């Protein structure tokens, strides 16, 4: 369900140690069209392409042994027979990095359930192929073969259509912006990363991802996998603005705000089964979202919980008090609040990311569509985030019960405020 939220060695080494490209499968980026607008009647079609995140690719050594293996609980990590990171020393990390090749994605549709047609993108949750099953995907918009397209949000708006009709409990279908390096980290992490944006490297976000196989171009260790914020200097943490999913920091979850009948399945203000336009606007002191369905504008209702401002959207007033009202850790304040948001999120180049996944092994996506796992009380502010039973969000259960889930994004438009939709 569309939601707003924000988050907040140069060494002379031989290139043989670098993160390299494989040569077995081709890397052919699916074409994709989006529009750059100056007014609702003046939008230019941009012929671009998409690239799959490196974390979903086959990673193997020169003997074609899998560098990554799947654990019994469904998680994935380094295969000790190929990459022994037991001592987590620089030598073992460098050895693993130099051994393991990032392979081309080949046929995006057949292997990963990713299909594009002109300005429409579909991502499937489950894709069954011979002898294997792929779960989810994360993809980035490219400017050219080896460089991501970047957007500056301040003073602009984004609009798109989305169909979430098959997305069930525990599935996270997301669209947003992250402050990745446009080249995928090649320049910043020399000489470690030779694959770059062409192979979808360099992902980071406000959650400080603990499932990235490579961080800063090098193999990530188990110590880093303990959800460590110390990764910031290496590239796993970076500012994020989530347009279509809530998260840490300041957010505008509809049910979390106390509005229980705005969006969802059934006879709500916006039924989940209907495709709709989502419009997000980034003003300097206020970022907000509204929807267009059947030609009608539908604004997000203001919060109802005591202590929250009676205005929809993100503002300094909202973000300064939300953690206190919800009795959560104030990540917003830790990162210097609104000034950091304006400087690090709104005013810097950001990369467009879309994804679908059900692999939140840490919180089971309960922050998205369920309630915080007991002993929290649903009657307290911010505990209830959606109608799903939290037990159903366990990743293996969510995958099994959402075999047909897919998200369809289309007609993405970007430009100055007021330029992408005609009201």
mmCIF file of N, CA and C in Angstrom, residues 175-273:
data_model
loop_
_atom_site.group_PDB
_atom_site.id
_atom_site.type_symbol
_atom_site.label_atom_id
_atom_site.label_comp_id
_atom_site.label_asym_id
_atom_site.label_seq_id
_atom_site.Cartn_x
_atom_site.Cartn_y
_atom_site.Cartn_z
ATOM 1 N N UNK A 175 8.426 1.058 -3.846
ATOM 2 C CA UNK A 175 9.041 1.990 -4.787
ATOM 3 C C UNK A 175 9.579 3.149 -3.970
ATOM 4 N N UNK A 176 10.801 3.554 -4.248
ATOM 5 C CA UNK A 176 11.374 4.662 -3.489
ATOM 6 C C UNK A 176 12.675 5.140 -4.093
ATOM 7 N N UNK A 177 13.373 5.974 -3.330
ATOM 8 C CA UNK A 177 14.643 6.554 -3.765
ATOM 9 C C UNK A 177 15.695 6.314 -2.692
ATOM 10 N N UNK A 178 16.917 5.963 -3.108
ATOM 11 C CA UNK A 178 18.026 5.802 -2.177
ATOM 12 C C UNK A 178 19.242 6.553 -2.717
ATOM 13 N N UNK A 179 20.116 6.963 -1.795
ATOM 14 C CA UNK A 179 21.277 7.776 -2.166
ATOM 15 C C UNK A 179 22.464 6.894 -2.542
ATOM 16 N N UNK A 180 22.255 6.000 -3.494
ATOM 17 C CA UNK A 180 23.333 5.162 -4.021
ATOM 18 C C UNK A 180 24.272 5.995 -4.884
ATOM 19 N N UNK A 181 25.504 5.512 -5.040
ATOM 20 C CA UNK A 181 26.405 6.113 -6.010
ATOM 21 C C UNK A 181 25.891 5.816 -7.410
ATOM 22 N N UNK A 182 25.902 6.819 -8.276
ATOM 23 C CA UNK A 182 25.350 6.645 -9.618
ATOM 24 C C UNK A 182 26.111 5.600 -10.430
ATOM 25 N N UNK A 183 27.393 5.395 -10.114
ATOM 26 C CA UNK A 183 28.171 4.386 -10.848
ATOM 27 C C UNK A 183 28.178 3.033 -10.151
ATOM 28 N N UNK A 184 27.368 2.887 -9.095
ATOM 29 C CA UNK A 184 27.318 1.630 -8.360
ATOM 30 C C UNK A 184 28.439 1.454 -7.361
ATOM 31 N N UNK A 185 29.226 2.521 -7.130
ATOM 32 C CA UNK A 185 30.311 2.469 -6.157
ATOM 33 C C UNK A 185 31.675 2.202 -6.743
ATOM 34 N N UNK A 186 31.798 2.207 -8.060
ATOM 35 C CA UNK A 186 33.078 1.907 -8.703
ATOM 36 C C UNK A 186 34.149 2.908 -8.293
ATOM 37 N N UNK A 187 33.853 4.195 -8.400
ATOM 38 C CA UNK A 187 34.845 5.226 -8.106
ATOM 39 C C UNK A 187 35.142 5.303 -6.613
ATOM 40 N N UNK A 188 34.111 5.289 -5.792
ATOM 41 C CA UNK A 188 34.299 5.465 -4.347
ATOM 42 C C UNK A 188 35.003 4.269 -3.715
ATOM 43 N N UNK A 189 34.802 3.094 -4.283
ATOM 44 C CA UNK A 189 35.360 1.893 -3.666
ATOM 45 C C UNK A 189 36.454 1.247 -4.524
ATOM 46 N N UNK A 190 37.183 2.062 -5.259
ATOM 47 C CA UNK A 190 38.330 1.538 -6.000
ATOM 48 C C UNK A 190 39.298 0.889 -5.017
ATOM 49 N N UNK A 191 39.953 -0.204 -5.429
ATOM 50 C CA UNK A 191 39.788 -0.946 -6.680
ATOM 51 C C UNK A 191 38.853 -2.141 -6.531
ATOM 52 N N UNK A 192 38.010 -2.129 -5.487
ATOM 53 C CA UNK A 192 37.262 -3.334 -5.145
ATOM 54 C C UNK A 192 36.123 -3.659 -6.102
ATOM 55 N N UNK A 193 35.498 -2.661 -6.665
ATOM 56 C CA UNK A 193 34.272 -2.905 -7.433
ATOM 57 C C UNK A 193 34.505 -2.630 -8.910
ATOM 58 N N UNK A 194 34.566 -3.681 -9.710
ATOM 59 C CA UNK A 194 34.689 -3.528 -11.155
ATOM 60 C C UNK A 194 33.369 -3.771 -11.874
ATOM 61 N N UNK A 195 32.384 -4.340 -11.187
ATOM 62 C CA UNK A 195 31.114 -4.680 -11.834
ATOM 63 C C UNK A 195 30.232 -3.452 -12.017
ATOM 64 N N UNK A 196 30.068 -2.653 -10.977
ATOM 65 C CA UNK A 196 29.387 -1.371 -11.068
ATOM 66 C C UNK A 196 27.904 -1.443 -11.365
ATOM 67 N N UNK A 197 27.362 -0.291 -11.775
ATOM 68 C CA UNK A 197 25.926 -0.171 -12.015
ATOM 69 C C UNK A 197 25.436 -1.113 -13.110
ATOM 70 N N UNK A 198 26.280 -1.469 -14.042
ATOM 71 C CA UNK A 198 25.872 -2.394 -15.107
ATOM 72 C C UNK A 198 25.376 -3.718 -14.534
ATOM 73 N N UNK A 199 25.907 -4.100 -13.366
ATOM 74 C CA UNK A 199 25.516 -5.349 -12.710
ATOM 75 C C UNK A 199 24.781 -5.105 -11.391
ATOM 76 N N UNK A 200 24.267 -3.894 -11.211
ATOM 77 C CA UNK A 200 23.391 -3.616 -10.078
ATOM 78 C C UNK A 200 24.062 -3.568 -8.725
ATOM 79 N N UNK A 201 25.302 -3.097 -8.651
ATOM 80 C CA UNK A 201 26.000 -3.056 -7.365
ATOM 81 C C UNK A 201 25.727 -1.746 -6.621
ATOM 82 N N UNK A 202 26.077 -1.740 -5.337
ATOM 83 C CA UNK A 202 26.090 -0.505 -4.554
ATOM 84 C C UNK A 202 24.840 -0.185 -3.776
ATOM 85 N N UNK A 203 23.895 -1.139 -3.641
ATOM 86 C CA UNK A 203 22.658 -0.798 -2.924
ATOM 87 C C UNK A 203 22.935 -0.422 -1.472
ATOM 88 N N UNK A 204 22.179 0.562 -0.996
ATOM 89 C CA UNK A 204 22.207 0.981 0.400
ATOM 90 C C UNK A 204 20.834 1.553 0.716
ATOM 91 N N UNK A 205 20.502 1.670 1.997
ATOM 92 C CA UNK A 205 19.238 2.298 2.367
ATOM 93 C C UNK A 205 19.256 2.695 3.833
ATOM 94 N N UNK A 206 18.133 3.226 4.306
ATOM 95 C CA UNK A 206 18.042 3.700 5.673
ATOM 96 C C UNK A 206 17.938 2.605 6.706
ATOM 97 N N UNK A 207 17.762 1.352 6.259
ATOM 98 C CA UNK A 207 17.699 0.225 7.195
ATOM 99 C C UNK A 207 19.077 -0.356 7.474
ATOM 100 N N UNK A 208 20.108 0.125 6.761
ATOM 101 C CA UNK A 208 21.460 -0.438 6.901
ATOM 102 C C UNK A 208 21.414 -1.946 6.689
ATOM 103 N N UNK A 209 21.124 -2.324 5.462
ATOM 104 C CA UNK A 209 20.829 -3.717 5.112
ATOM 105 C C UNK A 209 21.846 -4.708 5.668
ATOM 106 N N UNK A 210 21.358 -5.769 6.276
ATOM 107 C CA UNK A 210 22.245 -6.796 6.818
ATOM 108 C C UNK A 210 22.274 -8.049 5.954
ATOM 109 N N UNK A 211 21.688 -7.987 4.763
ATOM 110 C CA UNK A 211 21.676 -9.158 3.877
ATOM 111 C C UNK A 211 22.469 -8.918 2.605
ATOM 112 N N UNK A 212 23.227 -7.815 2.533
ATOM 113 C CA UNK A 212 24.019 -7.542 1.344
ATOM 114 C C UNK A 212 25.237 -8.460 1.304
ATOM 115 N N UNK A 213 25.428 -9.126 0.182
ATOM 116 C CA UNK A 213 26.573 -10.026 0.046
ATOM 117 C C UNK A 213 27.870 -9.242 -0.084
ATOM 118 N N UNK A 214 27.789 -8.124 -0.801
ATOM 119 C CA UNK A 214 28.964 -7.273 -0.970
ATOM 120 C C UNK A 214 28.654 -5.889 -0.407
ATOM 121 N N UNK A 215 29.581 -5.352 0.361
ATOM 122 C CA UNK A 215 29.453 -3.998 0.895
ATOM 123 C C UNK A 215 30.734 -3.251 0.548
ATOM 124 N N UNK A 216 30.592 -2.111 -0.118
ATOM 125 C CA UNK A 216 31.776 -1.384 -0.551
ATOM 126 C C UNK A 216 32.622 -2.173 -1.528
ATOM 127 N N UNK A 217 31.976 -3.057 -2.299
ATOM 128 C CA UNK A 217 32.685 -3.846 -3.290
ATOM 129 C C UNK A 217 33.329 -5.101 -2.755
ATOM 130 N N UNK A 218 33.316 -5.294 -1.435
ATOM 131 C CA UNK A 218 33.960 -6.458 -0.832
ATOM 132 C C UNK A 218 32.935 -7.382 -0.186
ATOM 133 N N UNK A 219 33.301 -8.647 -0.060
ATOM 134 C CA UNK A 219 32.421 -9.624 0.571
ATOM 135 C C UNK A 219 32.104 -9.189 1.995
ATOM 136 N N UNK A 220 30.807 -9.188 2.332
ATOM 137 C CA UNK A 220 30.386 -8.803 3.674
ATOM 138 C C UNK A 220 30.614 -9.962 4.636
ATOM 139 N N UNK A 221 31.014 -9.651 5.865
ATOM 140 C CA UNK A 221 31.294 -10.681 6.855
ATOM 141 C C UNK A 221 30.085 -10.928 7.739
ATOM 142 N N UNK A 222 30.130 -12.013 8.509
ATOM 143 C CA UNK A 222 29.050 -12.309 9.448
ATOM 144 C C UNK A 222 28.917 -11.221 10.493
ATOM 145 N N UNK A 223 30.028 -10.625 10.890
ATOM 146 C CA UNK A 223 29.977 -9.552 11.881
ATOM 147 C C UNK A 223 29.183 -8.375 11.324
ATOM 148 N N UNK A 224 29.402 -8.067 10.053
ATOM 149 C CA UNK A 224 28.619 -7.003 9.438
ATOM 150 C C UNK A 224 27.162 -7.410 9.309
ATOM 151 N N UNK A 225 26.916 -8.712 9.179
ATOM 152 C CA UNK A 225 25.560 -9.197 9.023
ATOM 153 C C UNK A 225 24.712 -9.076 10.268
ATOM 154 N N UNK A 226 25.277 -8.609 11.369
ATOM 155 C CA UNK A 226 24.522 -8.460 12.613
ATOM 156 C C UNK A 226 23.796 -7.123 12.663
ATOM 157 N N UNK A 227 23.357 -6.648 11.511
ATOM 158 C CA UNK A 227 22.598 -5.406 11.406
ATOM 159 C C UNK A 227 23.386 -4.237 11.994
ATOM 160 N N UNK A 228 24.622 -4.067 11.509
ATOM 161 C CA UNK A 228 25.499 -3.068 12.108
ATOM 162 C C UNK A 228 25.443 -1.726 11.413
ATOM 163 N N UNK A 229 25.178 -0.673 12.172
ATOM 164 C CA UNK A 229 25.168 0.664 11.611
ATOM 165 C C UNK A 229 26.577 1.158 11.327
ATOM 166 N N UNK A 230 27.605 0.398 11.759
ATOM 167 C CA UNK A 230 28.975 0.771 11.464
ATOM 168 C C UNK A 230 29.270 0.671 9.977
ATOM 169 N N UNK A 231 28.336 0.120 9.207
ATOM 170 C CA UNK A 231 28.554 -0.018 7.767
ATOM 171 C C UNK A 231 28.505 1.310 7.028
ATOM 172 N N UNK A 232 28.096 2.380 7.666
ATOM 173 C CA UNK A 232 27.804 3.611 6.938
ATOM 174 C C UNK A 232 28.976 4.048 6.070
ATOM 175 N N UNK A 233 30.203 3.974 6.617
ATOM 176 C CA UNK A 233 31.354 4.420 5.847
ATOM 177 C C UNK A 233 31.646 3.493 4.678
ATOM 178 N N UNK A 234 31.164 2.263 4.734
ATOM 179 C CA UNK A 234 31.426 1.300 3.672
ATOM 180 C C UNK A 234 30.329 1.244 2.617
ATOM 181 N N UNK A 235 29.164 1.810 2.890
ATOM 182 C CA UNK A 235 28.162 1.887 1.849
ATOM 183 C C UNK A 235 26.868 1.156 2.073
ATOM 184 N N UNK A 236 26.651 0.464 3.199
ATOM 185 C CA UNK A 236 25.391 -0.243 3.393
ATOM 186 C C UNK A 236 24.293 0.667 3.907
ATOM 187 N N UNK A 237 24.660 1.759 4.566
ATOM 188 C CA UNK A 237 23.682 2.727 5.076
ATOM 189 C C UNK A 237 23.713 3.980 4.209
ATOM 190 N N UNK A 238 22.544 4.499 3.873
ATOM 191 C CA UNK A 238 22.482 5.774 3.164
ATOM 192 C C UNK A 238 21.070 6.330 3.282
ATOM 193 N N UNK A 239 20.881 7.628 3.034
ATOM 194 C CA UNK A 239 19.537 8.219 3.096
ATOM 195 C C UNK A 239 18.583 7.558 2.108
ATOM 196 N N UNK A 240 17.317 7.530 2.511
ATOM 197 C CA UNK A 240 16.279 6.865 1.717
ATOM 198 C C UNK A 240 14.973 7.635 1.846
ATOM 199 N N UNK A 241 14.210 7.700 0.769
ATOM 200 C CA UNK A 241 12.838 8.204 0.825
ATOM 201 C C UNK A 241 11.947 7.139 0.207
ATOM 202 N N UNK A 242 11.165 6.476 1.049
ATOM 203 C CA UNK A 242 10.298 5.391 0.587
ATOM 204 C C UNK A 242 8.939 5.958 0.206
ATOM 205 N N UNK A 243 8.616 5.912 -1.068
ATOM 206 C CA UNK A 243 7.360 6.464 -1.568
ATOM 207 C C UNK A 243 6.216 5.482 -1.371
ATOM 208 N N UNK A 244 6.517 4.194 -1.478
ATOM 209 C CA UNK A 244 5.455 3.196 -1.501
ATOM 210 C C UNK A 244 5.604 2.137 -0.427
ATOM 211 N N UNK A 245 6.223 2.485 0.686
ATOM 212 C CA UNK A 245 6.339 1.551 1.813
ATOM 213 C C UNK A 245 6.843 2.326 3.015
ATOM 214 N N UNK A 246 6.357 2.025 4.253
ATOM 215 C CA UNK A 246 6.846 2.731 5.427
ATOM 216 C C UNK A 246 8.148 2.141 5.923
ATOM 217 N N UNK A 247 8.755 2.781 6.911
ATOM 218 C CA UNK A 247 9.977 2.240 7.481
ATOM 219 C C UNK A 247 10.442 3.048 8.662
ATOM 220 N N UNK A 248 11.725 2.902 9.017
ATOM 221 C CA UNK A 248 12.261 3.639 10.147
ATOM 222 C C UNK A 248 12.304 5.126 9.842
ATOM 223 N N UNK A 249 12.350 5.946 10.903
ATOM 224 C CA UNK A 249 12.393 7.379 10.732
ATOM 225 C C UNK A 249 11.003 7.950 10.826
ATOM 226 N N UNK A 250 10.690 8.927 9.992
ATOM 227 C CA UNK A 250 9.352 9.505 9.972
ATOM 228 C C UNK A 250 8.542 8.820 8.888
ATOM 229 N N UNK A 251 7.287 8.479 9.186
ATOM 230 C CA UNK A 251 6.477 7.781 8.196
ATOM 231 C C UNK A 251 5.025 8.186 8.315
ATOM 232 N N UNK A 252 4.240 7.806 7.300
ATOM 233 C CA UNK A 252 2.823 8.172 7.267
ATOM 234 C C UNK A 252 1.963 6.943 7.062
ATOM 235 N N UNK A 253 2.180 5.913 7.857
ATOM 236 C CA UNK A 253 1.354 4.717 7.735
ATOM 237 C C UNK A 253 -0.085 5.050 8.075
ATOM 238 N N UNK A 254 -1.008 4.678 7.200
ATOM 239 C CA UNK A 254 -2.405 5.088 7.375
ATOM 240 C C UNK A 254 -3.011 4.538 8.664
ATOM 241 N N UNK A 255 -2.914 3.193 8.845
ATOM 242 C CA UNK A 255 -3.467 2.619 10.062
ATOM 243 C C UNK A 255 -2.624 3.033 11.260
ATOM 244 N N UNK A 256 -1.300 3.123 11.069
ATOM 245 C CA UNK A 256 -0.442 3.571 12.156
ATOM 246 C C UNK A 256 -0.818 4.953 12.651
ATOM 247 N N UNK A 257 -1.359 5.782 11.774
ATOM 248 C CA UNK A 257 -1.806 7.118 12.156
ATOM 249 C C UNK A 257 -3.172 7.093 12.839
ATOM 250 N N UNK A 258 -3.840 5.950 12.795
ATOM 251 C CA UNK A 258 -5.151 5.852 13.423
ATOM 252 C C UNK A 258 -6.306 5.830 12.441
ATOM 253 N N UNK A 259 -6.019 5.899 11.131
ATOM 254 C CA UNK A 259 -7.065 5.849 10.104
ATOM 255 C C UNK A 259 -7.207 4.417 9.610
ATOM 256 N N UNK A 260 -8.256 3.715 10.033
ATOM 257 C CA UNK A 260 -8.371 2.288 9.758
ATOM 258 C C UNK A 260 -9.195 1.959 8.516
ATOM 259 N N UNK A 261 -9.779 2.919 7.873
ATOM 260 C CA UNK A 261 -10.659 2.616 6.739
ATOM 261 C C UNK A 261 -10.273 3.386 5.482
ATOM 262 N N UNK A 262 -8.973 3.705 5.362
ATOM 263 C CA UNK A 262 -8.567 4.511 4.214
ATOM 264 C C UNK A 262 -8.163 3.650 3.025
ATOM 265 N N UNK A 263 -7.311 2.649 3.249
ATOM 266 C CA UNK A 263 -6.814 1.850 2.135
ATOM 267 C C UNK A 263 -6.706 0.393 2.538
ATOM 268 N N UNK A 264 -7.225 -0.504 1.706
ATOM 269 C CA UNK A 264 -7.132 -1.932 1.985
ATOM 270 C C UNK A 264 -8.155 -2.708 1.194
ATOM 271 N N UNK A 265 -8.267 -3.981 1.495
ATOM 272 C CA UNK A 265 -9.207 -4.830 0.774
ATOM 273 C C UNK A 265 -10.628 -4.566 1.266
ATOM 274 N N UNK A 266 -11.582 -4.627 0.332
ATOM 275 C CA UNK A 266 -12.978 -4.439 0.717
ATOM 276 C C UNK A 266 -13.455 -3.025 0.444
ATOM 277 N N UNK A 267 -14.462 -2.589 1.192
ATOM 278 C CA UNK A 267 -15.113 -1.300 0.924
ATOM 279 C C UNK A 267 -14.439 -0.185 1.702
ATOM 280 N N UNK A 268 -13.158 0.072 1.377
ATOM 281 C CA UNK A 268 -12.423 1.150 2.008
ATOM 282 C C UNK A 268 -12.418 2.348 1.062
ATOM 283 N N UNK A 269 -11.873 3.479 1.521
ATOM 284 C CA UNK A 269 -11.816 4.667 0.662
ATOM 285 C C UNK A 269 -11.081 4.364 -0.633
ATOM 286 N N UNK A 270 -9.984 3.603 -0.537
ATOM 287 C CA UNK A 270 -9.253 3.157 -1.722
ATOM 288 C C UNK A 270 -9.108 1.643 -1.634
ATOM 289 N N UNK A 271 -9.943 0.864 -2.325
ATOM 290 C CA UNK A 271 -9.815 -0.597 -2.287
ATOM 291 C C UNK A 271 -8.466 -1.035 -2.841
ATOM 292 N N UNK A 272 -7.828 -2.000 -2.178
ATOM 293 C CA UNK A 272 -6.501 -2.432 -2.599
ATOM 294 C C UNK A 272 -6.521 -3.058 -3.985
ATOM 295 N N UNK A 273 -7.596 -3.658 -4.390
ATOM 296 C CA UNK A 273 -7.639 -4.352 -5.666
ATOM 297 C C UNK A 273 -7.703 -3.448 -6.877
#
